[in-house]
Amino acid sequence: MSAAWLQELRREAAARFEELGYPTTRLEDWRYTNVGALAKTDWVSGEGRHDDVTPADLEHLTFPVFACSLFVFVNGHFAGDLSSPRALAGGVEVTTLSDALRDDPEGLRGRLGGLADSKRRAFAAQNLACFEDGAVVRIPAGVEIEQPIHLVFLSKPGAAPTDSHPRVLVVAESGSRATLIEDYVTFGEGEFFTNAVTEIFLEPNADLEHVRFQRESARGYHVSSLHVRQERDSRLAAHSISLGATLARNDVEATLVGEGAHADLYGLFLGTGRRLVDNHTTLDHAVPHTTSQELYKGILGGRSRGIFHGRVIVRPDAQKTDARQSSKNLLLSSGAEIDTKPQLEIHADDVKCSHGSTIGQLDEDALFYLRSRGIEEEQARALLTRAFASEVTDAIRSDVLRQRVQDQLLEILESE
Amino acid sequence: MLKIEKLHARAGDAEILKGLDLEVRPGEVHAVMGPNGSGKSTLANVLAGRPSVEVTAGKVLFEGRDLTELEPEERAREGIFLAFQYPVEIPGVSNLYFLKAALNSRRKHLGQEELDAMDFLTLAKEKAKLVEMDEALLNRAVNEGFSGGEKKRNEVLQMTVLEPKLAILDETDSGLDIDALRVVARGVNALRAPDRAMLVITHYQRLLDYIVPDVVHVLAGGRIVRSGGKELAQELEEKGYGWLTEDAA
């Protein structure tokens, strides 16, 4: 029997989702992204059964390292047999949400649902009402852990369209330092919908690198939101790598509530075929002396469509804010489209805010140079495209992960 | 090896080559000299297959095959190499990776086994030494932030790694000081072989002190207006191009 506050929270969320319904293109935040097809589908809650998934499959789908800090969820349900023990070096804890809610519900009160506003956000409300399970990560004060904590979310569609609502809660205590990977992959064929919500609390002086690596199969809808609250002198590096799914919508929201806090937001999104990738970011500078830097890069081919909407808020007394935003996009075909829009809401006067966006094509001279050395045109295009992405991927701290992201990108580009 | 007959080519709206004839046999080094705007670079680009240059008439045969029907990458695999006048900077692509991809595509085409990363690294370091190129440049992005001399050395490095049958050097001497010129020339001379030919395009006679040609051609107004031995280059150095180009105009 779960705690009364939680029951109440989830009941409210369910009611709120019913009220809001799926967003429509009449809403400003969803102008370009029509989720009508998703809304019309009868989704069946995905099962956690995974007898047919072997560690070898997993290795093939993700990457074969860090076996000792790997946590796997199948359709949102924890797969203990595919995961490592839950206590890691330095006392870092990875618990399932269901265990945490059973053993120490009070510890989650105010945190779970505390950042993802389910009053306003339909998908966050749906997740809160429907989450199967999820992960709770706690990095104790002063602990620095080099090895990334690797969460794998495997969507495993059944015969009927399958949905799942994974949820992650992270508390990085003061002075801690860690890297967390959320890895979204698909096993098997079929239609599915992933609605993921992550909430991260960065206590004073905590340093967290968060990498969201989404490469689900083409029959998936992927909606995600990441919400971060940053206290004094904390540092966030959030990478959103969005390579898969037929429709992907990624929201990232960082609120800087302590002086000296800094956020780096990196994004890389790839559109092929008729895919749609929509990125909405919000950087909320709530107090003086906070800084942020944002770089999103889009690669769009076929008849795909990309959206970057970057909102920066500087609250009235948030003097000395320094916020820089950049959106760079590569159109690989005449049928591809990008909409890029900065939205600066500055309510203080002593601040530095800048934004810029570019849209371009591959450099013909560089292409000819590569070809003149015997490199096939398609391979040359893929190489140059990967090179365009490298400004973002190079910012990933972990060598293994960076390499994996780059390889996967090249693989997709060469197969198109 | 290379036979060009009555070649006409245009870049954009302008016709640049207007009936050019040239024949190069295996083992020979030919110099093509000429004033600015005479069509030297266009000739180089026609041979390498730059898409923005269009052949409108005439024939270009390489070992009996019509070169104009091949894509740039196919020409490279057949053994044609152009050392660019302005090597392109490619941020985000490592020089080593690029060189390895280039060599392996040629090896694959020749039915040879592709080199793995270790073997390739050994080879690349050895060749870098030959052109006195700093090994650190191998790990940098292709030509990114290279000095003019480093870019040209990188071109010659690629050439020595790829071992082409026909090497075209498009003003490789431009912007080089005398030491760099010597190094570049040494790399080129090391490649001279009975089964290999070279087309050295240059504005100045200076390079030809180091790479001694068998034949010198003067290109003016889109055609070869004079051919001769290496002493023709010396004559041009003394008299300039005026006495030849007046006829062509």
XYZ file of C-alpha atoms in Angstrom:
665
model
C 0.000 0.000 0.000
C 1.641 3.220 -1.065
C 1.711 6.426 0.956
C -1.373 8.583 0.987
C 0.402 11.619 -0.472
C 1.558 9.563 -3.412
C -1.878 8.138 -4.081
C -3.269 11.637 -3.985
C -0.539 12.938 -6.289
C -1.139 10.246 -8.856
C -4.907 10.579 -8.671
C -4.601 14.308 -9.276
C -2.237 13.727 -12.169
C -4.639 11.265 -13.772
C -7.466 13.746 -13.419
C -5.312 16.525 -14.814
C -4.295 14.462 -17.827
C -7.921 13.636 -18.499
C -8.706 17.326 -18.385
C -5.801 18.463 -20.546
C -5.852 15.601 -23.026
C -3.043 15.236 -25.527
C -1.715 18.603 -26.691
C -2.908 19.947 -30.033
C -1.200 22.223 -32.520
C -3.377 25.050 -31.232
C -1.036 25.281 -28.253
C 1.952 27.542 -28.917
C 4.395 24.956 -27.536
C 3.041 22.295 -29.875
C 2.485 24.392 -32.968
C 4.752 22.331 -35.194
C 4.250 18.949 -33.617
C 1.075 17.100 -34.284
C 0.568 14.165 -31.926
C -2.816 13.324 -33.423
C -1.743 9.856 -34.545
C -0.403 9.115 -31.077
C -3.608 10.390 -29.466
C -5.776 8.207 -31.679
C -3.938 4.983 -30.901
C -5.199 2.591 -28.234
C -2.070 1.975 -26.227
C -1.658 -1.112 -24.130
C 0.583 -0.926 -21.112
C 3.861 -2.702 -21.911
C 4.829 -5.839 -20.008
C 8.099 -6.262 -18.202
C 8.543 -9.862 -19.386
C 11.805 -10.286 -21.174
C 12.741 -14.017 -21.257
C 13.703 -13.536 -24.901
C 16.173 -10.704 -24.200
C 19.674 -12.004 -23.596
C 22.649 -10.071 -22.280
C 24.091 -10.442 -25.792
C 21.047 -8.687 -27.268
C 21.502 -5.947 -24.773
C 25.146 -5.612 -25.612
C 24.262 -5.347 -29.268
C 21.605 -2.694 -28.629
C 23.551 -0.594 -26.189
C 27.295 -0.725 -25.667
C 29.337 -3.437 -24.075
C 30.970 -1.614 -21.195
C 30.371 -0.712 -17.618
C 28.553 -3.966 -16.838
C 28.916 -3.111 -13.164
C 26.847 0.055 -13.372
C 24.141 -0.995 -15.783
C 20.441 -0.850 -14.907
C 17.897 -2.125 -17.361
C 14.185 -1.424 -17.609
C 11.892 -3.228 -20.015
C 8.779 -1.242 -20.906
C 9.428 0.735 -17.742
C 9.713 -2.350 -15.487
C 13.001 -3.105 -13.787
C 14.848 -6.128 -15.180
C 16.997 -7.188 -12.234
C 18.568 -10.165 -13.982
C 19.988 -7.914 -16.719
C 21.210 -5.316 -14.238
C 24.096 -4.986 -11.838
C 23.857 -4.892 -8.049
C 22.335 -1.676 -6.922
C 25.110 -0.397 -4.709
C 27.960 1.200 -6.595
C 31.378 2.602 -5.765
C 31.413 5.455 -3.297
C 28.032 4.558 -1.878
C 26.154 5.687 -4.975
C 22.691 4.148 -4.866
C 20.467 3.182 -7.732
C 17.097 2.002 -6.480
C 13.929 1.237 -8.342
C 11.227 3.784 -7.858
C 8.880 1.097 -6.547
C 11.389 -0.025 -3.901
C 12.105 3.533 -2.864
C 8.417 4.285 -2.554
C 7.918 1.170 -0.456
C 10.952 1.566 1.809
C 11.236 5.307 2.244
C 8.288 7.149 0.754
C 8.921 10.232 2.882
C 12.355 10.580 1.296
C 10.685 11.166 -2.071
C 7.981 13.475 -0.903
C 8.301 16.876 -2.530
C 10.896 15.533 -4.935
C 8.830 13.133 -7.038
C 6.747 15.357 -9.277
C 8.385 18.374 -7.675
C 9.946 19.706 -10.889
C 7.936 18.327 -13.801
C 4.853 20.481 -13.664
C 1.982 18.077 -14.199
C -0.580 20.839 -13.829
C 0.615 22.395 -17.047
C 2.250 19.518 -18.909
C -0.069 16.815 -20.188
C 2.653 14.229 -20.808
C 4.214 14.800 -17.397
C 0.785 14.316 -15.821
C 0.268 11.138 -17.820
C 3.643 9.842 -16.719
C 3.000 10.614 -13.082
C -0.360 8.873 -13.251
C 0.881 5.869 -15.203
C 4.562 5.214 -14.449
C 5.279 1.486 -14.102
C 8.549 1.913 -12.281
C 11.740 3.846 -12.718
C 15.040 4.671 -11.150
C 16.027 6.694 -8.155
C 19.679 7.693 -8.180
C 21.395 9.217 -5.188
C 24.976 10.419 -5.340
C 26.118 11.030 -1.762
C 27.735 14.268 -0.670
C 31.354 14.650 -1.751
C 31.419 11.452 -3.807
C 33.000 11.619 -7.231
C 32.371 8.663 -9.487
C 34.175 8.365 -12.817
C 32.313 5.449 -14.277
C 29.004 6.505 -15.818
C 25.796 5.171 -14.296
C 24.036 3.629 -17.234
C 20.241 3.330 -17.302
C 18.839 1.435 -20.267
C 15.180 1.785 -21.173
C 14.200 -0.916 -23.557
C 10.897 -0.515 -25.331
C 9.644 -3.950 -26.271
C 6.462 -3.629 -28.272
C 3.912 -6.432 -28.091
C 1.270 -7.464 -30.628
C -0.800 -4.379 -29.798
C 0.630 -0.835 -29.697
C 2.582 -0.657 -26.458
C 3.291 2.282 -24.196
C 5.538 2.845 -21.221
C 6.147 5.748 -18.860
C 9.590 5.449 -17.314
C 10.545 7.923 -14.654
C 13.903 8.899 -13.198
C 14.672 10.879 -10.092
C 18.211 12.001 -9.350
C 19.571 13.662 -6.257
C 23.181 14.783 -6.551
C 24.192 15.837 -3.099
C 26.552 18.687 -2.352
C 30.003 18.452 -3.855
C 29.317 15.210 -5.746
C 30.375 14.535 -9.309
C 28.936 11.907 -11.665
C 27.794 11.012 -15.162
C 24.395 9.509 -15.810
C 23.338 7.996 -19.118
C 19.752 7.380 -20.076
C 19.780 5.098 -23.051
C 16.558 4.489 -24.994
C 16.524 1.543 -27.376
C 13.967 -0.825 -28.912
C 13.843 -4.594 -28.944
C 11.645 -6.225 -31.556
C 9.050 -4.976 -34.017
C 5.830 -3.113 -33.453
C 4.382 0.217 -32.590
C 5.198 1.849 -29.271
C 5.144 5.039 -27.305
C 7.686 6.066 -24.686
C 6.808 8.902 -22.358
C 9.778 9.543 -20.091
C 10.202 12.070 -17.312
C 13.408 12.813 -15.442
C 13.791 15.110 -12.468
C 17.217 16.098 -11.199
C 18.102 17.942 -8.034
C 21.590 19.397 -7.931
C 22.595 20.440 -4.444
C 25.264 23.096 -3.813
C 28.459 22.498 -5.756
C 27.253 19.242 -7.317
C 28.472 18.482 -10.836
C 26.391 16.213 -13.038
C 26.738 15.197 -16.635
C 23.490 13.845 -18.000
C 23.419 12.131 -21.381
C 20.146 11.203 -22.964
C 20.782 8.902 -25.905
C 17.621 8.078 -27.813
C 17.817 5.694 -30.745
C 14.497 3.912 -30.706
C 13.179 2.200 -33.806
C 11.226 3.985 -36.511
C 7.819 2.805 -35.310
C 8.070 4.611 -32.014
C 6.792 7.852 -30.602
C 9.124 9.319 -28.045
C 8.201 12.125 -25.696
C 10.579 13.109 -22.955
C 11.122 15.848 -20.490
C 14.087 16.615 -18.300
C 13.767 19.006 -15.382
C 16.728 20.194 -13.387
C 16.904 22.397 -10.319
C 20.330 23.823 -9.637
C 21.475 25.161 -6.319
C 24.488 27.331 -5.577
C 27.658 26.649 -7.623
C 26.239 23.477 -9.128
C 27.137 22.496 -12.668
C 25.014 20.692 -15.199
C 26.050 19.352 -18.596
C 22.956 17.938 -20.270
C 23.302 16.224 -23.630
C 20.239 15.349 -25.625
C 21.143 12.989 -28.467
C 18.023 12.228 -30.455
C 18.582 9.842 -33.339
C 15.521 7.601 -33.473
C 11.710 7.269 -33.375
C 9.238 8.577 -35.959
C 8.269 11.463 -33.717
C 10.496 12.681 -30.937
C 9.763 15.559 -28.642
C 12.393 16.476 -26.079
C 11.900 19.124 -23.455
C 14.772 20.258 -21.271
C 14.247 22.674 -18.437
C 16.969 23.907 -16.094
C 16.180 26.314 -13.310
C 19.144 28.022 -11.708
C 18.088 28.928 -8.208
C 21.510 29.328 -6.545
C 24.203 31.891 -7.303
C 27.187 30.581 -9.231
C 25.179 27.802 -10.859
C 26.088 26.957 -14.454
C 24.242 24.920 -17.066
C 25.551 23.589 -20.381
C 22.852 22.273 -22.678
C 23.941 20.314 -25.708
C 21.632 18.841 -28.277
C 22.096 16.763 -31.384
C 19.103 15.676 -33.393
C 18.826 13.744 -36.599
C 15.881 13.649 -38.971
C 15.639 11.094 -41.744
C 12.719 9.931 -43.887
C 9.586 11.636 -42.646
C 10.645 11.931 -39.022
C 9.897 14.864 -36.820
C 12.203 15.932 -34.002
C 11.102 18.742 -31.747
C 13.351 20.220 -29.063
C 12.118 22.716 -26.527
C 14.547 24.039 -23.960
C 14.102 26.464 -21.113
C 16.876 28.034 -19.101
C 15.486 29.891 -16.153
C 17.967 32.224 -14.472
C 16.182 32.919 -11.207
C 18.940 34.543 -9.151
C 21.979 36.792 -9.835
C 25.338 35.477 -11.042
C 24.269 32.381 -12.924
C 25.516 31.320 -16.333
C 24.401 29.077 -19.140
C 25.624 27.975 -22.509
C 23.545 26.144 -25.047
C 24.441 24.502 -28.334
C 21.907 22.532 -30.369
C 22.708 21.024 -33.727
C 20.190 19.576 -36.117
C 20.858 17.325 -39.101
C 17.867 16.940 -41.351
C 17.546 14.826 -44.455
C 14.762 13.277 -46.532
C 11.477 14.995 -45.821
C 12.141 15.271 -42.114
C 11.344 18.229 -39.964
C 13.278 19.645 -37.036
C 12.318 22.188 -34.445
C 14.485 24.022 -31.983
C 12.806 26.343 -29.578
C 15.126 27.800 -26.979
C 13.678 29.867 -24.217
C 15.869 31.856 -21.827
C 14.325 33.592 -18.853
C 16.190 36.125 -16.743
C 14.178 36.943 -13.627
C 13.923 40.556 -12.393
C 16.725 40.430 -9.858
C 18.950 37.973 -11.736
C 21.673 40.551 -12.484
C 24.996 39.432 -13.968
C 23.366 36.560 -15.797
C 25.431 35.326 -18.716
C 23.477 33.192 -21.173
C 24.638 32.162 -24.606
C 22.570 30.178 -27.047
C 23.417 28.777 -30.437
C 21.395 26.690 -32.866
C 23.170 25.312 -35.921
C 21.486 23.226 -38.541
C 22.435 21.213 -41.558
C 19.884 20.507 -44.252
C 20.868 17.470 -46.291
C 17.981 17.591 -48.739
C 15.643 20.111 -50.276
C 12.648 18.365 -48.707
C 13.905 18.771 -45.141
C 12.824 21.611 -42.917
C 13.985 23.293 -39.750
C 12.249 25.826 -37.557
C 14.553 27.466 -35.097
C 13.400 30.063 -32.657
C 15.041 31.719 -29.685
C 12.821 33.258 -27.078
C 14.558 35.601 -24.665
C 12.593 36.960 -21.735
C 14.917 39.328 -19.958
C 13.679 41.193 -16.928
C 17.006 42.422 -15.540
C 19.276 45.070 -17.053
C 22.828 44.094 -16.166
C 23.037 40.836 -18.113
C 24.774 39.285 -21.095
C 22.536 37.241 -23.345
C 23.242 36.203 -26.885
C 21.723 33.862 -29.380
C 22.418 32.888 -32.934
C 21.250 30.379 -35.453
C 22.552 29.080 -38.740
C 21.123 26.851 -41.430
C 23.429 25.465 -44.077
C 24.330 22.638 -46.414
C 27.388 20.447 -46.727
C 30.462 22.241 -48.030
C 30.830 21.271 -51.714
C 34.585 21.948 -51.711
C 35.128 19.638 -48.753
C 32.974 16.992 -50.422
C 35.024 17.152 -53.616
C 38.259 17.050 -51.633
C 37.243 13.812 -49.910
C 35.981 12.266 -53.139
C 39.155 13.201 -54.976
C 40.986 10.926 -52.532
C 38.838 7.923 -53.406
C 36.186 8.216 -50.724
C 32.736 7.256 -51.995
C 30.320 10.184 -52.223
C 27.871 8.690 -49.719
C 30.646 7.962 -47.252
C 32.077 11.446 -47.748
C 28.686 12.989 -47.006
C 28.341 10.860 -43.892
C 31.834 11.833 -42.735
C 31.177 15.532 -43.185
C 27.846 15.224 -41.443
C 29.409 13.434 -38.516
C 32.052 16.146 -38.460
C 29.294 18.742 -38.211
C 27.961 16.878 -35.185
C 31.353 16.571 -33.525
C 31.154 19.998 -31.909
C 28.370 18.523 -29.792
C 29.609 14.965 -29.363
C 33.121 16.135 -28.433
C 31.622 17.701 -25.330
C 30.707 14.279 -23.928
C 33.205 13.477 -21.160
C 33.272 9.690 -21.406
C 35.481 8.455 -24.252
C 33.562 5.232 -24.703
C 30.225 6.964 -24.831
C 31.422 9.703 -27.160
C 32.839 7.100 -29.532
C 29.620 5.123 -29.409
C 27.479 8.140 -30.219
C 29.744 9.073 -33.140
C 29.827 5.532 -34.516
C 26.086 5.127 -34.269
C 25.546 8.429 -36.032
C 27.852 7.399 -38.877
C 26.131 4.023 -39.118
C 22.723 5.655 -39.471
C 24.009 8.242 -41.948
C 25.690 5.640 -44.126
C 22.641 3.400 -44.159
C 20.294 6.174 -45.292
C 49.003 7.163 -69.997
C 47.134 10.447 -70.382
C 45.887 11.703 -73.707
C 43.938 14.912 -74.051
C 42.524 15.900 -77.434
C 40.884 19.197 -78.387
C 39.556 19.688 -74.878
C 37.040 22.430 -74.264
C 35.815 23.091 -70.752
C 33.843 25.729 -68.933
C 33.613 26.846 -65.352
C 30.365 28.669 -64.748
C 29.543 30.729 -67.850
C 33.090 31.156 -69.031
C 34.804 28.872 -71.479
C 38.308 28.408 -70.086
C 39.879 25.585 -72.065
C 39.622 26.017 -75.812
C 41.011 23.059 -77.647
C 43.799 21.766 -75.455
C 45.987 18.870 -76.565
C 48.393 17.040 -74.277
C 49.952 13.613 -74.065
C 51.849 12.233 -71.100
C 53.578 8.845 -71.156
C 54.445 6.649 -68.160
C 57.630 7.723 -66.383
C 57.448 11.295 -67.679
C 57.236 14.515 -65.751
C 55.503 17.320 -67.591
C 55.386 20.907 -66.428
C 52.495 23.119 -67.416
C 53.297 26.793 -67.091
C 51.331 29.841 -67.956
C 50.124 33.216 -66.845
C 47.252 33.676 -64.400
C 43.892 32.935 -65.932
C 45.323 30.780 -68.709
C 43.387 27.707 -67.578
C 46.016 25.804 -65.553
C 43.791 25.088 -62.570
C 40.836 24.314 -64.791
C 42.932 21.645 -66.474
C 43.801 20.166 -63.072
C 40.144 20.227 -62.033
C 38.988 18.596 -65.266
C 41.367 15.710 -64.617
C 40.252 15.273 -60.995
C 36.575 15.627 -61.906
C 35.490 18.742 -60.018
C 31.717 18.895 -60.550
C 31.666 22.647 -61.191
C 33.891 22.293 -64.244
C 32.121 21.049 -67.345
C 33.776 19.407 -70.307
C 31.977 20.641 -73.423
C 34.037 19.024 -76.168
C 37.097 16.895 -76.795
C 38.501 13.772 -75.197
C 40.353 12.939 -72.011
C 41.721 9.409 -71.990
C 43.507 7.834 -69.057
C 45.041 4.485 -69.919
C 42.627 4.356 -72.803
C 39.520 5.006 -70.691
C 37.299 8.038 -71.060
C 37.989 9.894 -67.841
C 34.977 12.170 -68.115
C 32.672 9.245 -67.469
C 34.201 8.522 -64.056
C 33.244 10.050 -60.724
C 36.035 11.820 -58.813
C 36.355 8.888 -56.383
C 36.585 6.402 -59.255
C 39.392 8.405 -60.829
C 41.228 8.446 -57.500
C 40.936 4.681 -57.214
C 42.201 4.292 -60.771
C 45.314 6.146 -59.655
C 44.762 9.847 -60.340
C 45.796 12.261 -57.633
C 45.418 16.021 -57.528
C 47.479 17.995 -55.041
C 45.184 20.974 -54.486
C 46.276 24.538 -54.903
C 44.040 25.398 -51.967
C 43.706 22.319 -49.733
C 40.351 22.327 -47.949
C 40.040 22.552 -44.172
C 37.658 19.933 -42.798
C 36.956 20.472 -39.094
C 35.804 17.367 -37.284
C 37.466 14.809 -39.585
C 40.827 13.590 -38.347
C 43.683 13.670 -40.797
C 44.644 10.118 -39.937
C 41.118 8.790 -40.345
C 40.796 10.559 -43.670
C 44.094 9.207 -44.982
C 43.246 5.689 -43.888
C 39.816 5.810 -45.524
C 41.432 7.094 -48.715
C 44.169 4.457 -48.782
C 41.810 1.612 -47.974
C 39.397 2.581 -50.719
C 42.293 2.425 -53.185
C 43.607 -0.866 -51.763
C 40.167 -2.404 -51.874
C 39.864 -1.384 -55.508
C 43.231 -2.982 -56.287
C 42.150 -6.205 -54.560
C 44.598 -5.677 -51.692
C 43.822 -6.248 -48.064
C 42.753 -3.137 -46.148
C 45.204 -1.904 -43.522
C 44.155 -1.947 -39.893
C 44.624 1.047 -37.620
C 47.982 -0.109 -36.245
C 49.614 -0.915 -39.578
C 48.282 2.262 -41.043
C 49.660 4.379 -38.222
C 53.122 2.943 -38.772
C 52.944 3.699 -42.478
C 51.613 7.226 -41.958
C 54.360 8.086 -39.471
C 57.045 6.837 -41.814
C 55.679 8.890 -44.720
C 55.238 11.950 -42.497
C 58.940 11.776 -41.717
C 59.724 11.778 -45.427
C 57.916 15.083 -45.962
C 59.178 16.410 -42.609
C 55.668 16.827 -41.316
C 55.049 17.080 -37.583
C 53.387 13.834 -36.442
C 51.008 15.852 -34.285
C 49.347 17.077 -37.479
C 48.191 13.532 -38.197
C 45.863 13.637 -35.234
C 44.478 17.063 -36.011
C 41.450 17.740 -38.188
C 42.220 17.753 -41.911
C 44.145 20.962 -42.682
C 42.354 22.816 -39.911
C 44.546 25.655 -38.691
C 47.511 24.361 -40.742
C 49.937 26.950 -42.085
C 50.231 27.271 -45.849
C 53.364 25.135 -45.839
C 51.806 22.486 -43.631
C 48.846 22.222 -45.969
C 51.115 21.629 -48.948
C 53.158 19.063 -47.052
C 49.915 17.339 -46.164
C 49.064 17.153 -49.867
C 52.410 15.568 -50.627
C 51.971 13.220 -47.671
C 48.659 12.038 -49.093
C 50.303 11.556 -52.445
C 53.135 9.453 -51.042
C 50.677 7.326 -49.077
C 48.321 6.789 -52.017
C 51.082 6.203 -54.606
C 49.072 7.330 -57.636
C 49.849 6.514 -61.248
C 49.276 10.070 -62.369
C 49.977 12.873 -59.924
C 48.847 16.396 -60.747
C 50.396 19.150 -58.677
C 48.404 22.339 -58.931
C 50.710 25.222 -57.965
C 52.037 23.246 -55.056
C 54.903 25.745 -54.870
C 52.735 28.794 -54.309
C 53.259 30.314 -50.891
C 56.181 28.071 -49.975
C 59.543 29.269 -48.714
C 62.660 27.700 -50.137
C 63.054 25.100 -47.372
C 59.476 23.918 -47.673
C 59.861 23.856 -51.423
C 62.866 21.550 -51.116
C 60.990 19.195 -48.819
C 57.970 19.073 -51.089
C 60.185 18.476 -54.104
C 61.975 15.660 -52.325
C 58.632 13.973 -51.605
C 57.657 14.321 -55.238
C 61.003 13.115 -56.573
C 60.858 10.065 -54.315
C 57.741 9.054 -56.208
C 59.257 9.300 -59.652
C 59.057 5.871 -61.241
C 58.935 4.337 -64.718
C 55.240 3.473 -64.347
C 54.219 6.802 -62.864
C 53.657 10.158 -64.524
C 53.415 13.657 -63.165
C 51.870 16.875 -64.302
C 53.418 19.795 -62.471
C 51.408 22.980 -62.835
C 53.247 26.114 -61.854
C 53.451 29.785 -62.489
C 57.162 30.042 -61.699
C 60.236 28.322 -62.954
C 61.623 28.039 -59.404
C 59.938 24.674 -58.579
C 61.410 23.157 -61.733
C 64.917 23.603 -60.325
C 63.951 20.910 -57.870
C 61.538 18.814 -59.874
C 63.212 18.606 -63.241
C 60.626 18.042 -65.993
C 61.036 16.054 -69.188
C 58.684 18.335 -71.082
C 57.545 21.899 -70.478
C 54.281 23.240 -71.920
C 53.054 26.789 -72.018
C 49.339 27.190 -71.550
C 47.799 30.434 -72.711
C 44.259 31.340 -73.659
C 43.047 27.845 -72.907
C 45.459 26.058 -75.263
C 49.001 24.752 -75.216
C 50.871 27.343 -77.264
C 54.391 26.012 -76.953
C 56.090 22.801 -75.808
C 59.751 22.116 -75.305
C 62.460 20.729 -73.040
C 63.336 21.983 -69.596
C 65.235 24.910 -71.116
C 61.875 26.412 -72.142
C 61.166 27.054 -68.485
C 64.425 28.988 -68.219
C 63.528 31.028 -71.261
C 60.157 31.889 -69.730
C 61.862 32.959 -66.553
C 63.980 35.422 -68.506
C 61.486 36.702 -71.052
C 58.168 36.318 -69.249
C 55.030 35.070 -70.993
C 54.334 38.100 -73.158
C 56.113 36.905 -76.284
C 54.017 33.715 -76.310
C 50.643 34.923 -75.180
C 50.448 37.652 -77.810
C 50.071 34.934 -80.424
C 47.347 33.196 -78.463
C 45.257 36.309 -77.876
